Structure formats: structure tokens, C-alpha cells
XYZ file of C-alpha atoms in Angstrom:
548
model
C 13.898 28.106 10.575
C 13.057 27.277 7.000
C 15.033 28.539 4.035
C 15.114 28.021 0.295
C 18.088 28.134 -2.060
C 18.126 28.451 -5.834
C 21.453 27.799 -7.530
C 22.671 28.440 -11.063
C 20.833 31.646 -11.981
C 23.146 34.122 -13.694
C 23.621 37.637 -12.331
C 21.770 36.743 -9.142
C 24.137 37.098 -6.173
C 21.496 36.267 -3.576
C 20.656 32.586 -3.989
C 19.075 32.001 -0.550
C 15.825 33.326 0.810
C 15.920 33.054 4.567
C 12.630 31.752 5.730
C 10.363 32.366 8.692
C 10.575 30.741 12.072
C 8.247 27.766 12.297
C 6.286 26.615 15.338
C 7.424 23.309 16.800
C 4.933 20.414 16.947
C 2.591 22.145 14.530
C 1.737 22.039 10.829
C 3.338 25.070 9.181
C 2.199 26.359 5.806
C 5.152 27.756 3.842
C 5.187 29.218 0.334
C 8.007 30.661 -1.768
C 8.101 32.365 -5.161
C 10.716 31.544 -7.771
C 9.907 34.713 -9.673
C 11.055 37.242 -8.629
C 13.762 35.627 -6.540
C 15.883 37.673 -4.116
C 17.095 40.783 -5.919
C 16.659 39.184 -9.363
C 13.552 40.684 -10.862
C 13.543 38.493 -13.982
C 15.604 35.368 -13.303
C 16.210 32.946 -16.159
C 14.829 29.800 -14.571
C 16.188 27.615 -17.378
C 19.616 27.989 -15.733
C 18.541 26.449 -12.424
C 21.135 23.908 -11.316
C 19.694 23.022 -7.926
C 16.739 23.784 -5.672
C 17.273 23.230 -1.963
C 14.781 23.235 0.897
C 16.575 23.578 4.202
C 15.574 23.213 7.829
C 17.657 24.785 10.594
C 17.384 25.064 14.366
C 17.321 28.529 15.851
C 20.222 27.818 18.214
C 23.317 29.653 17.003
C 25.442 28.066 19.714
C 24.535 24.598 18.407
C 26.624 24.148 15.237
C 25.410 27.353 13.693
C 21.850 26.129 13.482
C 22.674 22.906 11.656
C 21.921 19.471 13.010
C 24.702 17.270 14.338
C 25.090 13.585 13.374
C 22.767 11.553 15.574
C 20.252 14.336 16.143
C 16.657 13.211 15.717
C 13.703 15.237 14.519
C 10.147 14.420 13.476
C 9.469 16.358 10.288
C 6.221 16.067 8.344
C 5.749 17.326 4.795
C 2.335 17.370 3.190
C 0.558 19.113 0.315
C 3.853 19.810 -1.438
C 3.090 21.782 -4.597
C 4.923 23.440 -7.443
C 2.762 26.165 -8.968
C 3.634 27.195 -12.524
C 4.023 30.976 -12.627
C 4.515 31.303 -16.380
C 1.772 29.015 -17.611
C 3.821 26.682 -19.788
C 3.484 23.745 -17.404
C 7.170 22.793 -17.408
C 9.988 23.027 -14.919
C 13.291 22.643 -16.762
C 16.974 23.006 -15.985
C 20.326 22.432 -17.622
C 22.183 19.428 -16.245
C 24.881 18.364 -18.718
C 25.735 19.371 -22.267
C 24.341 16.156 -23.746
C 20.807 16.877 -22.519
C 18.663 19.883 -23.253
C 15.764 19.404 -20.853
C 14.731 17.401 -17.833
C 11.202 17.126 -16.501
C 10.033 16.643 -12.940
C 6.739 14.754 -12.614
C 4.522 14.978 -9.532
C 1.403 13.050 -8.683
C -1.431 15.386 -7.753
C -2.630 14.298 -4.333
C -6.164 15.165 -3.331
C -5.675 15.168 0.393
C -8.748 14.477 2.425
C -7.535 13.889 5.962
C -7.305 17.537 6.916
C -8.285 20.906 5.425
C -5.912 22.083 2.708
C -3.817 25.146 3.546
C -4.463 28.465 1.867
C -1.808 29.113 -0.786
C 0.267 32.254 -0.426
C 0.189 34.951 -3.091
C 3.463 35.020 -5.025
C 4.164 38.727 -5.039
C 7.065 38.979 -2.607
C 10.563 37.459 -2.873
C 10.327 35.952 0.588
C 8.982 32.963 2.449
C 5.758 33.147 4.415
C 4.285 30.668 6.861
C 1.368 29.897 9.138
C 0.681 26.949 11.405
C -2.022 24.640 12.743
C -2.408 21.708 15.059
C -0.412 18.517 14.300
C -2.505 15.735 12.820
C -2.405 13.079 10.122
C -3.190 14.185 6.602
C -3.273 12.276 3.369
C -6.068 9.733 3.115
C -6.744 9.159 6.807
C -10.090 10.007 8.411
C -11.963 9.828 11.616
C -15.286 8.047 11.207
C -18.654 9.772 11.312
C -20.852 8.647 14.164
C -18.012 7.521 16.460
C -17.528 9.354 19.752
C -14.094 9.484 21.399
C -14.896 8.543 24.972
C -12.766 5.449 25.515
C -10.449 5.409 22.511
C -9.742 7.394 19.352
C -10.653 5.533 16.147
C -9.706 6.422 12.591
C -9.596 4.777 9.189
C -6.800 4.367 6.654
C -6.720 2.751 3.197
C -5.294 -0.798 3.321
C -2.315 0.214 1.162
C -1.213 2.723 3.827
C 1.166 1.163 6.364
C 0.389 2.888 9.641
C 3.206 3.581 12.102
C 2.648 3.626 15.839
C 3.413 7.349 16.110
C 1.220 8.768 13.326
C -0.958 11.633 14.511
C -4.744 11.362 14.557
C -6.552 13.044 11.626
C -9.049 15.841 12.158
C -11.479 15.470 9.252
C -14.110 12.724 9.336
C -16.329 10.883 6.883
C -18.498 7.738 6.866
C -16.777 4.350 6.751
C -17.899 2.892 3.431
C -16.463 0.029 1.383
C -17.402 -1.509 -1.976
C -16.945 -5.065 -3.171
C -18.130 -7.577 -5.727
C -19.744 -10.851 -4.744
C -17.141 -13.478 -3.929
C -14.545 -10.817 -3.079
C -12.505 -10.247 0.079
C -12.438 -6.597 1.110
C -10.362 -5.288 4.047
C -10.985 -2.436 6.457
C -8.055 -0.931 8.351
C -8.998 0.774 11.605
C -6.449 2.561 13.784
C -7.008 2.658 17.528
C -5.244 5.029 19.910
C -5.842 4.882 23.648
C -4.819 7.539 26.169
C -4.168 4.808 28.744
C -3.325 1.124 28.579
C -6.474 -0.961 28.523
C -7.705 -4.329 27.303
C -10.886 -4.254 25.231
C -12.954 -6.839 23.331
C -13.167 -6.606 19.527
C -16.237 -7.736 17.609
C -17.852 -7.465 14.192
C -21.606 -7.882 13.839
C -23.947 -9.034 11.089
C -24.371 -6.845 8.032
C -28.052 -6.149 7.306
C -29.268 -5.349 3.790
C -31.300 -2.205 3.276
C -34.250 -4.403 2.236
C -34.388 -5.691 5.815
C -34.464 -9.328 4.698
C -30.975 -10.220 3.455
C -27.963 -10.489 5.724
C -24.223 -11.275 5.664
C -23.418 -13.172 8.824
C -20.638 -11.980 11.126
C -18.861 -15.303 10.511
C -17.796 -13.888 7.116
C -15.488 -11.463 8.944
C -11.839 -12.309 9.610
C -10.170 -10.128 12.230
C -6.431 -9.528 12.559
C -4.298 -7.561 14.981
C -1.605 -5.708 13.043
C 1.732 -6.418 14.720
C 5.008 -4.546 14.355
C 8.500 -5.812 13.679
C 11.708 -3.819 14.027
C 13.586 -2.796 10.882
C 17.300 -2.446 11.698
C 18.678 -2.421 8.135
C 17.172 -0.578 5.194
C 16.221 -2.692 2.187
C 16.618 0.254 -0.198
C 16.113 3.994 -0.426
C 12.361 3.580 0.117
C 12.845 2.071 3.554
C 12.926 3.495 7.034
C 14.288 2.251 10.335
C 12.177 1.481 13.391
C 9.015 -0.505 14.014
C 7.059 -1.357 10.886
C 3.618 -3.018 10.477
C 3.563 -6.353 8.656
C 2.310 -9.465 10.558
C -1.473 -9.941 10.644
C -2.166 -11.981 13.766
C -5.591 -13.702 13.595
C -7.940 -13.099 16.505
C -11.424 -14.428 17.206
C -14.584 -12.384 17.105
C -15.195 -10.997 20.630
C -11.564 -11.626 21.626
C -9.858 -8.926 23.726
C -6.559 -7.259 22.940
C -4.446 -4.757 24.864
C -3.975 -1.218 23.616
C -0.816 0.516 24.807
C -0.790 4.108 25.967
C -0.517 6.644 23.165
C 0.551 4.198 20.442
C -1.472 3.451 17.324
C -2.770 -0.120 17.129
C -4.155 -0.909 13.668
C -6.821 -3.615 13.346
C -7.530 -5.385 10.064
C -11.122 -6.503 9.386
C -11.600 -8.599 6.251
C -15.077 -9.358 4.980
C -15.679 -12.091 2.410
C -18.796 -11.247 0.468
C -20.692 -14.499 -0.230
C -21.068 -15.368 -3.911
C -24.838 -15.597 -3.435
C -25.172 -12.314 -1.539
C -27.900 -9.908 -2.556
C -26.424 -6.857 -4.258
C -27.093 -3.472 -2.709
C -26.303 -1.630 0.509
C -25.596 -3.257 3.873
C -25.173 -1.643 7.274
C -23.454 -3.013 10.348
C -21.179 -2.220 13.266
C -17.731 -3.022 14.551
C -17.467 -2.710 18.313
C -14.300 -2.037 20.298
C -14.995 -1.986 24.001
C -17.933 0.386 24.336
C -17.227 2.192 21.062
C -19.525 1.368 18.145
C -18.201 2.018 14.649
C -20.866 2.090 11.910
C -19.853 0.575 8.557
C -21.554 0.604 5.183
C -20.914 -2.087 2.570
C -22.078 -1.700 -1.018
C -22.156 -5.029 -2.879
C -21.977 -4.712 -6.643
C -24.092 -6.931 -8.842
C -21.359 -9.132 -10.320
C -19.250 -11.988 -8.982
C -15.515 -12.607 -8.932
C -14.622 -16.154 -10.029
C -13.685 -18.534 -7.243
C -11.129 -20.273 -9.450
C -7.576 -18.990 -9.889
C -7.680 -17.068 -13.165
C -4.039 -15.942 -12.911
C -1.528 -18.772 -12.556
C 0.979 -18.880 -9.726
C 3.454 -21.099 -7.907
C 4.274 -20.097 -4.336
C 6.551 -22.413 -2.387
C 5.539 -23.482 1.126
C 7.741 -25.666 3.342
C 5.056 -27.882 4.837
C 7.413 -29.824 7.116
C 8.847 -26.649 8.622
C 5.347 -25.282 9.205
C 4.135 -28.530 10.816
C 7.106 -28.397 13.180
C 6.446 -24.745 14.064
C 2.739 -25.441 14.662
C 3.341 -28.776 16.449
C 0.888 -30.292 13.993
C 2.432 -33.733 13.523
C -0.645 -35.421 14.991
C -2.966 -33.608 12.555
C -0.799 -33.350 9.471
C -3.574 -33.798 6.908
C -5.927 -31.406 8.670
C -3.136 -28.827 8.852
C -2.351 -29.255 5.152
C -6.044 -28.763 4.354
C -5.984 -25.529 6.351
C -2.914 -24.373 4.396
C -4.608 -25.215 1.075
C -7.688 -23.221 2.073
C -5.549 -20.250 3.114
C -3.694 -20.232 -0.202
C -6.992 -20.507 -2.069
C -8.319 -17.479 -0.196
C -5.196 -15.575 -1.225
C -5.819 -16.621 -4.846
C -2.390 -18.243 -5.221
C -1.362 -21.860 -5.799
C 0.907 -23.518 -3.219
C 3.735 -25.903 -4.025
C 4.960 -28.187 -1.268
C 8.113 -29.151 -3.172
C 11.386 -28.274 -1.491
C 12.528 -26.216 -4.486
C 9.456 -25.607 -6.642
C 10.073 -24.821 -10.273
C 7.975 -23.545 -13.120
C 7.351 -25.948 -16.023
C 10.530 -26.594 -17.987
C 9.154 -25.177 -21.232
C 8.174 -21.853 -19.606
C 10.280 -18.707 -19.175
C 11.011 -17.000 -15.855
C 12.013 -13.350 -15.476
C 12.596 -11.080 -12.541
C 10.837 -7.745 -12.875
C 14.126 -5.919 -13.448
C 15.360 -8.431 -16.064
C 12.128 -8.547 -18.054
C 12.265 -7.246 -21.645
C 8.765 -6.984 -23.029
C 9.418 -7.284 -26.775
C 11.646 -10.390 -26.676
C 9.391 -12.073 -24.110
C 6.212 -11.431 -26.093
C 7.889 -12.593 -29.296
C 8.567 -15.929 -27.596
C 4.984 -16.049 -26.314
C 3.486 -15.509 -29.758
C 5.995 -17.289 -32.035
C 7.067 -20.204 -29.802
C 3.942 -20.524 -27.645
C 6.009 -19.997 -24.500
C 4.440 -18.997 -21.190
C 6.129 -16.168 -19.277
C 6.337 -15.923 -15.491
C 7.445 -13.104 -13.184
C 9.421 -13.622 -9.984
C 9.941 -10.781 -7.503
C 13.333 -10.953 -5.748
C 15.714 -8.734 -3.801
C 17.268 -7.735 -7.160
C 14.106 -5.810 -8.002
C 15.152 -2.539 -6.432
C 13.498 0.851 -6.938
C 12.050 2.114 -9.188
C 10.754 -1.454 -9.755
C 7.950 -2.632 -7.493
C 8.565 -5.503 -5.078
C 5.772 -7.110 -3.002
C 8.286 -9.103 -0.948
C 9.910 -6.125 0.801
C 8.477 -5.088 4.166
C 9.786 -1.516 4.196
C 8.120 -0.525 0.932
C 4.781 1.169 0.382
C 1.642 -0.935 0.254
C 1.141 0.078 -3.373
C 4.253 -1.966 -4.251
C 2.422 -5.180 -3.372
C -0.961 -4.300 -4.844
C 0.144 -2.867 -8.203
C 2.094 -5.951 -9.376
C -0.836 -8.001 -10.792
C -2.035 -4.970 -12.786
C 1.465 -4.546 -14.214
C 1.333 -8.258 -15.074
C -1.943 -7.671 -16.939
C -0.464 -4.890 -19.050
C 2.657 -6.977 -19.793
C 0.611 -10.104 -20.665
C 2.405 -12.154 -18.007
C 1.095 -15.705 -17.560
C 1.950 -16.339 -13.911
C 3.707 -15.300 -10.693
C 6.449 -17.357 -9.056
C 7.756 -17.114 -5.499
C 9.894 -20.034 -4.255
C 9.590 -19.410 -0.498
C 6.772 -18.032 1.592
C 7.792 -19.435 4.994
C 11.576 -19.440 5.275
C 11.694 -19.630 9.068
C 15.234 -20.962 9.533
C 15.813 -17.695 11.393
C 12.973 -16.087 13.340
C 11.380 -13.448 11.050
C 9.824 -11.748 14.078
C 13.313 -10.639 15.138
C 15.498 -11.110 12.038
C 13.703 -9.626 9.056
C 16.961 -9.076 7.138
C 18.172 -12.616 7.717
C 19.331 -13.366 4.169
C 21.268 -10.141 3.689
C 19.085 -9.196 0.715
C 16.022 -7.268 1.872
C 13.585 -7.189 4.777
C 10.965 -9.879 4.211
C 12.727 -11.770 1.433
C 11.810 -15.455 1.754
C 8.679 -15.167 3.886
C 5.135 -13.897 3.353
C 3.877 -15.786 6.425
C 5.112 -15.630 10.021
C 5.482 -18.549 12.454
C 3.377 -18.485 15.638
C 4.984 -16.505 18.459
C 2.260 -16.751 21.107
C 0.937 -19.653 23.163
C -1.564 -21.770 21.213
C -3.263 -25.156 21.398
C -1.954 -27.386 18.571
C -4.382 -29.130 16.220
C -7.291 -26.822 17.036
C -8.932 -24.427 14.571
C -7.116 -21.524 16.261
C -3.860 -23.481 16.421
C -3.696 -24.163 12.689
C -4.315 -20.636 11.382
C -1.459 -19.211 9.383
C -0.203 -15.706 10.172
C -0.115 -13.749 6.892
C 1.624 -10.469 6.204
C 0.216 -7.168 5.010
C 2.295 -7.738 1.866
C 0.459 -10.972 1.069
C -2.898 -9.430 1.892
C -2.271 -6.561 -0.520
C -0.972 -8.909 -3.202
C -4.322 -10.712 -3.001
C -6.059 -7.357 -3.338
C -4.060 -6.844 -6.541
C -5.042 -10.281 -7.818
C -8.685 -9.343 -7.277
C -8.043 -6.104 -9.184
C -6.705 -8.353 -11.966
C -9.975 -10.293 -11.812
C -11.913 -7.039 -12.378
C -9.863 -6.386 -15.537
C -10.316 -10.026 -16.622
C -14.094 -9.872 -16.201
C -14.368 -6.627 -18.135
C -12.275 -8.098 -20.969
C -14.221 -11.375 -20.806
C -10.980 -13.332 -20.492
C -7.194 -13.072 -20.737
C -5.709 -10.150 -22.661
C -4.188 -10.756 -26.089
C -0.652 -9.719 -26.964
C -0.522 -6.777 -29.344
C -4.214 -5.888 -28.975
C -5.235 -3.117 -26.585
C -8.473 -3.623 -24.686
C -10.719 -1.499 -22.503
C -9.144 -2.887 -19.320
C -5.753 -1.688 -20.582
C -7.148 1.799 -21.066
C -8.386 1.891 -17.472
C -5.163 0.448 -16.028
C -3.069 2.978 -17.927
C -4.840 5.768 -16.082
C -2.574 4.986 -13.129
C 0.327 3.162 -14.824
C 2.720 4.670 -17.372
C 5.331 1.906 -17.240
C 6.737 -0.854 -15.008
C 8.687 1.791 -13.093
C 6.318 4.759 -13.252
C 2.912 4.361 -11.665
C 0.665 6.238 -9.277
C 1.356 5.794 -5.605
C -1.883 7.472 -4.596
C -3.315 4.821 -2.251
C -6.882 5.230 -3.464
C -6.220 5.414 -7.226
C -7.120 1.773 -7.931
C -10.536 2.225 -6.306
C -11.527 4.697 -9.033
C -10.821 2.013 -11.663
C -12.823 -0.589 -9.743
C -15.778 1.785 -9.510
C -15.537 2.543 -13.237
C -15.759 -1.176 -13.977
C -18.681 -1.618 -11.582
C -20.522 1.218 -13.336
C -19.885 -0.447 -16.695
C -21.278 -3.742 -15.407
C -24.432 -1.882 -14.411
C -24.838 -1.358 -18.171
C -25.929 -4.562 -19.945
C -23.488 -3.778 -22.742
C -20.632 -4.758 -20.439
C -22.099 -7.808 -18.742
C -19.144 -9.734 -17.219
C -18.120 -13.244 -18.163
C -19.790 -15.819 -15.926
C -17.758 -18.857 -14.857
C -19.167 -22.052 -13.417
């Protein structure tokens, strides 16, 4: 049963509208009108003290319909909307005498994964409902041209962390990605098998529409998304249970086992060569006997290979060499680490306790004060760095926390652009004193604090190409995505932003960012900005800066 309560309205004795019964294991569409409400024909909504959505079980003998401590329920909410009935666009209520008005802000989500429900007509003071089949909504899609004969395959944006129990979406669309030359671009596929089976995974060559140019399959990196158990919540954004984070590298054509009925995400990362021909490419990813068509559009500009945004990320080389049994190939292993950090567009430090230069200033996100910091940058020629730590709790973003949204990791470099930050600092990326595969909350601060890489946990041959590959996290992968977003803004601005002078890149970034604590969590919002920049570069007026 679903009910709705409205508290604080004067001369309105009925504050609860008892809702309809809802079908279990189904999507239910429910709508309620605030005006009129109950037997109040003209309620004064400015007196609202509390709105309450309530879910009950239709078992009167079980605690009067309420849940008992320890009860478990899967409850999905999607397409939540507040529709303004008066036309003034505000929802206000009295809270305390010192404040006159409060405002509730909602992101408008354009859901694509399933058909939107039909809104009810607000002409009755009661709740109405309808229901449909359970499936994943939001920004998840099946893929056009893929038949479900061996497995079910669907696609999710990289910033969406997919749980093993998410339902399969109904709607479908082509699998299409866009990237600049010299850019890494990930694809997240979700595989669900009705029975346990082991299948080979492969990515083929990408063929240009001109029939002559090609991106070789060797430019693909393939990862199996692994899950770790979260036993303690980092903050109010977290959730308990198994959470995706490690990206375990696998070879092209390697087989992996899919468990019955559980989602297994796969992460395909394509590096577009700097000398690639711009235009449209077509190719296929194959899982067992299932062929998944992909379309890559390469824009006609190139991201710089150099690190345009400074960083210091600590890496305990000795601890990693011990974990990888790489003592006999120390230099080769270090070279592999250097290459990995370069691909992630961050600078490693092999010092035990790396520090930023003595003359620079270091802030955590939550301790940063923009005016005083920028005064020191302009008047004293200081450089300002950001460090993300367990003290950066919501509503601040934090790329180091596992049980946060993917947007938290990706948005940080864009926030750094708007704040004119000079560099990012993270002292530890492989704190493996305790096993992060089993003890994610090892430092008592937050899940993931101290490590962005995982140690190997499967049998491997030391000092081989496969035995020296680092195991990154989704958090690190998305942070790199954000650093590439920063590169888009940098190219459009033809260099670093100046303090006190707004630029066109700022205008675009502010479409999704209002402040360091208020930004869009729509997982596809940043792609609109990237496409805007690509369209500008198609105009010779906005030709990007070329670096050699």
C-alpha cells in the first residue's frame, strides 16, 4: 500500500491520503494531487511543514502494516516529479521564524531506458496507480541489432555503477560513442546469463566508413568489472552489499564465467590513435556467439598527449613489486607503472610520503575558500592544489570513495577548472597493508581511501606482460575521463583559464555546475558539453590549440 501525508495545513483535519494497493515485482505509476487535498478544497500550501511518502505491507497481523527492523524489501523509484499546479514554479514552506522561504531543487531527468509513464490528471484528492513489468530505467538500454539467444546484453553510461541485481532495460538504441583523437573512451556493457557459462570475449577492428582507414583491435583494453563487499557505509550516499570497483584486465579472446542471473559488467576502453582519420567507424564486440555492433565517431581534433593539468599521485613501488613478485624485473615493472599513470593522465611519485612543492598551497575540497586562495595565486604567485580525503563528505564530491556515484569522480577536474586550481594531490594510490579486496574500510575513514589500484588476487606469471598489469578502479577510470573533459575545456580556451576572467569554457561548464556542492548528477550531462565543443571545433573560428 502506498500513502501520502501532508502536515502543517491549517483547518485540514485529514492529512493522509490512503493510497492504492501496488502490484509486487512490478513498476507502479502513482500520482497524487496537493490541491485539493483530502477535504481541504483550497489548502494554503505555504504552511506545509512536512511531506511524507509511505510504503506499507497489506498484512494487518504483521505490525499493523509497518515493516519490522531487519525486514528487507527491494523498492525502485523512478521518474519522480513534482508538477506545479499554480504556475509560479516554486514549492515553499515555513520552517523556522528566521527564514521566510525554502526552495527544493530537482534535476530534470530525461529517462530513456523505458517508456515514461502517463501522468495522472490532478482532479481527485486521491492516489491512483498502474503497473508494468520490472526493468531498469534511467539511462540504460539494450542494443539494437543484438539478439538474446545466449545472453542478455545491455549498455550503461560509464558513470553508472551497475549492481549485480539491476533489472534488464526494455528500450533499445544503437551503441554509439564519440571521441577526439588521442582520447580514451570507455564502453560499459552489462551481461546477464540465464545459466552459468564460460564464454570468450573479443573486440574486433574498427573500419572507417571510407573503407580504407582502420583502428586496430589492439587499441582496445578489456576489463572484467569485479565486485567488492561494502560492510560499512562511507556516508549517507553509500549502500551496503556488493559494489563494482576493480577493473580486472583480460586479454582479447579470453574467456570469463558468467554466473546465473547476476549482472556481469564488462569495460571496453578504446584509445583513438592521434593520427586516426576523423569520421565514422564500425566494428563489433563478440561475447560467445553474440555479436554487438558498435559505432565510433572520431572528431577532427586531438587531445594533447602531455599532462596539461598538474598532479602528484603517490605510488608505493616497493609494495607493488612485492605484490607482483617483480623483483627480477624491477625496471620493466616500473616502466609499466609509468605508462599506466601516463594513460590515466596523472603524474606518479614514488616517494614514501610525496609532498607538493614547499611554496605551493594545499587544500582539501571542504577546506577550500576561493577568494583567499585566488588572492594568493594572483598577488603572491602561489600555486593551489586540491586533495580529496575522507573529510570531504557530502555535499562535496570525492573521487576516492567507492560507495559514491560515478559522477563524483568525473566532475572533480571540471570543478578544478572553474576554481582555477593548479593541480591534484593524492598521497596514496596503493595502500595494500590490508587487503582492499576484503577490507575496503581498513583505515576507518571511508571505503576506498588510500587506494585507487588493487593488488593481484588471481594466479599470474610474474614478469610477463600480463603479470605486470596494474588493476585500476572504476574511480580512477572516471577521474581520467574527467581529466579528458578538462582537456576539452583547455583546448577550447586555448590554454589555462585566467583568474577573474570568464571564458567560453566556463559558460559551458556552468550549464551543469552551480557550485562546488551543487552540480548535475545526470550521468550523460557532460557528453552534451563535449558535443558542443566538438561542434565549435568544426567551425574554423574555434580551431583548438595544437601542441607538439
